PDB file of C-alpha atoms in Angstrom:
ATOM      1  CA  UNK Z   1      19.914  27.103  57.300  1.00 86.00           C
ATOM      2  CA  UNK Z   2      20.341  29.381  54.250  1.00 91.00           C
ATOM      3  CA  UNK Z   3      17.930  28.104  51.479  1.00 94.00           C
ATOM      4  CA  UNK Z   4      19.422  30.325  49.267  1.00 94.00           C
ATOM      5  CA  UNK Z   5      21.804  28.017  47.179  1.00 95.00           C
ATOM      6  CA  UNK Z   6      18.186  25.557  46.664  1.00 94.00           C
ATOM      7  CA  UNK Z   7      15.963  28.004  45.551  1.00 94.00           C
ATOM      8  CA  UNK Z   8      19.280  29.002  42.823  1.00 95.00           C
ATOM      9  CA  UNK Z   9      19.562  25.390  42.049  1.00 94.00           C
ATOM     10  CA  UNK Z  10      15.290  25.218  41.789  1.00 94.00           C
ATOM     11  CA  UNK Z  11      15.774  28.278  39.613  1.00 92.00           C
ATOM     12  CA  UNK Z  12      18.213  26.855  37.251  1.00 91.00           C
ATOM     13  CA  UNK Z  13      16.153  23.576  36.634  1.00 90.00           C
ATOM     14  CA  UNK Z  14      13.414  26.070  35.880  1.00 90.00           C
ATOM     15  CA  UNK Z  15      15.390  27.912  33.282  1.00 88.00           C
ATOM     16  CA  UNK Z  16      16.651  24.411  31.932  1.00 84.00           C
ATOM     17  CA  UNK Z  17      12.721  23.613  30.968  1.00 78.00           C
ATOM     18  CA  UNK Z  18      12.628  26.360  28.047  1.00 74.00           C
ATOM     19  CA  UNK Z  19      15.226  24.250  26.301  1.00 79.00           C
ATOM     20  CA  UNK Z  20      13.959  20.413  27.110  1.00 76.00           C
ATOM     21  CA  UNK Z  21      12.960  18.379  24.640  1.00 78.00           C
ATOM     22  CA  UNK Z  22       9.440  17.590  25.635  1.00 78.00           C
ATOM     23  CA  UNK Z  23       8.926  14.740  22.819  1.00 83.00           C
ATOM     24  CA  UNK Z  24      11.375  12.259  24.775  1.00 87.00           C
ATOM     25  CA  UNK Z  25       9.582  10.668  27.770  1.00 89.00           C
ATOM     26  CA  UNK Z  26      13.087   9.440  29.529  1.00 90.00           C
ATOM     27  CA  UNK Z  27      14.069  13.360  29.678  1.00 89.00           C
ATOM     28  CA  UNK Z  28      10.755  14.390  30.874  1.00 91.00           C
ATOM     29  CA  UNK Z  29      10.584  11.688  33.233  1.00 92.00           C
ATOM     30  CA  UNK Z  30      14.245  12.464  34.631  1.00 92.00           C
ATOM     31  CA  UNK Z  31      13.178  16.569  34.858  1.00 92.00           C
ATOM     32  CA  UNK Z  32      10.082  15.360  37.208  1.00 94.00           C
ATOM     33  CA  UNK Z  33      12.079  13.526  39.648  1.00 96.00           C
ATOM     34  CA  UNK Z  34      15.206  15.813  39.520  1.00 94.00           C
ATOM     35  CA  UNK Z  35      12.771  18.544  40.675  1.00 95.00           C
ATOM     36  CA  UNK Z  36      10.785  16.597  42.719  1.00 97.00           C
ATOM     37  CA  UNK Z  37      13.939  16.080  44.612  1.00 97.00           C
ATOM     38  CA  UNK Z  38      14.457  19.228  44.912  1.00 96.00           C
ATOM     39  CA  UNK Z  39      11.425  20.814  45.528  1.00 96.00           C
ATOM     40  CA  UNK Z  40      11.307  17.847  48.914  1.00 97.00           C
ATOM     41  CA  UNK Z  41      14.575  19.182  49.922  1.00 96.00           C
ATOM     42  CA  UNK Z  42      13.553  22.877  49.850  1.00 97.00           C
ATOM     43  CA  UNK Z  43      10.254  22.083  51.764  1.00 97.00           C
ATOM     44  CA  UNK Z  44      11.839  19.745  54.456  1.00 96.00           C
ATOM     45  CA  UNK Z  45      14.653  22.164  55.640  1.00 96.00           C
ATOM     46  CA  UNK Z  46      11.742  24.849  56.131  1.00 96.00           C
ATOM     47  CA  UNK Z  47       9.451  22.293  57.963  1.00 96.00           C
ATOM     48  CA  UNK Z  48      12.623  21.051  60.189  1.00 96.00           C
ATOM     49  CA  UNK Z  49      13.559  24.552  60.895  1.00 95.00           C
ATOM     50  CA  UNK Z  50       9.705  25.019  62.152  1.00 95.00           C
ATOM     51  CA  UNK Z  51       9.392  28.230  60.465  1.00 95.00           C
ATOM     52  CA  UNK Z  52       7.075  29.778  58.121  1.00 95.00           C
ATOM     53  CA  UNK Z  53       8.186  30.297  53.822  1.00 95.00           C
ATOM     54  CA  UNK Z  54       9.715  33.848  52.928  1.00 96.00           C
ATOM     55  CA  UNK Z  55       8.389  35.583  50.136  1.00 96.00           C
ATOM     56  CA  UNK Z  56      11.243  34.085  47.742  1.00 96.00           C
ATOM     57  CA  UNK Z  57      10.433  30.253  48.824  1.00 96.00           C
ATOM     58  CA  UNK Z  58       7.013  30.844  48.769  1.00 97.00           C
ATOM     59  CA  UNK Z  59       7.623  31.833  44.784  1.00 96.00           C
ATOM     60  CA  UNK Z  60      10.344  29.586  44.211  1.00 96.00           C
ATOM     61  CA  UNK Z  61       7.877  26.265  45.320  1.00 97.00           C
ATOM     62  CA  UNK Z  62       5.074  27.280  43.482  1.00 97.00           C
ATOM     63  CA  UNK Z  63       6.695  27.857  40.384  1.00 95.00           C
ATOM     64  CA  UNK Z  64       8.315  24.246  41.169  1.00 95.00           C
ATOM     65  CA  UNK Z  65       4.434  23.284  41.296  1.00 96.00           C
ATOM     66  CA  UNK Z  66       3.165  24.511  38.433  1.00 95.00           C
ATOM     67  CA  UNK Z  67       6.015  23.274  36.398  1.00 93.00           C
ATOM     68  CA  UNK Z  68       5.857  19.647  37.876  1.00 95.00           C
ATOM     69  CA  UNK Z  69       1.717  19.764  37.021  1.00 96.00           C
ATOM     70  CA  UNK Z  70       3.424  20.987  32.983  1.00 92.00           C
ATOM     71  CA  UNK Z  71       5.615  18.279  33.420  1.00 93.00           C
ATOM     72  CA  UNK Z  72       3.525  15.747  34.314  1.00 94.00           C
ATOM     73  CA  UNK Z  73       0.677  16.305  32.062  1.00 94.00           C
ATOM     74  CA  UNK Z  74       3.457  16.234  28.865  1.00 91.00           C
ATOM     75  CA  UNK Z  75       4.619  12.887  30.456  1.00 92.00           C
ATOM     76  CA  UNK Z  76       0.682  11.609  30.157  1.00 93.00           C
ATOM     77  CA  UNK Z  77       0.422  12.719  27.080  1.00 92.00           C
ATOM     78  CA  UNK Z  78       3.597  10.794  25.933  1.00 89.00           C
ATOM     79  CA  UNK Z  79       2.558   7.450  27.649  1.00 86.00           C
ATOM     80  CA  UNK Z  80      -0.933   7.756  25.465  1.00 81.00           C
TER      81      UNK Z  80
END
């Protein structure tokens, strides 16, 4: 299957999180599970496929990563 149009749609969330407001939990909380999602999606099709990550996947998820740990540490700090 041609992961092509998730990583694009992974991307875009990606580029969405320079402009999020970060001080509004309900946003924050919505970007986690929206990528989440997304990121579970990506990752599935490549483990049903039984076939190793390219090089673009492989990038695409751990950026996904990293921003979900960003994420998720703003979304701690706004429950405090």
């Amino acid at each position: 299957m041609d992961t092509t149009p998730m990583i694009a749609a992974i991307d875009h969330m990606l580029e969405e999180r320079a402009t999020l407001d970060t001080t509004d939990i309900s946003l924050v909380t919505a970007q986690i599970a929206e990528l989440e999602q997304a990121l579970d999606k990506l990752t599935s099709t490549i483990e049903q496929e039984g076939r190793e990550e390219t090089a673009r996947e492989a990038a695409v998820i751990t950026e996904a990563e990293n921003e979900l740990d960003r994420l998720n540490d703003c979304q701690e700090a706004l429950d405090e």
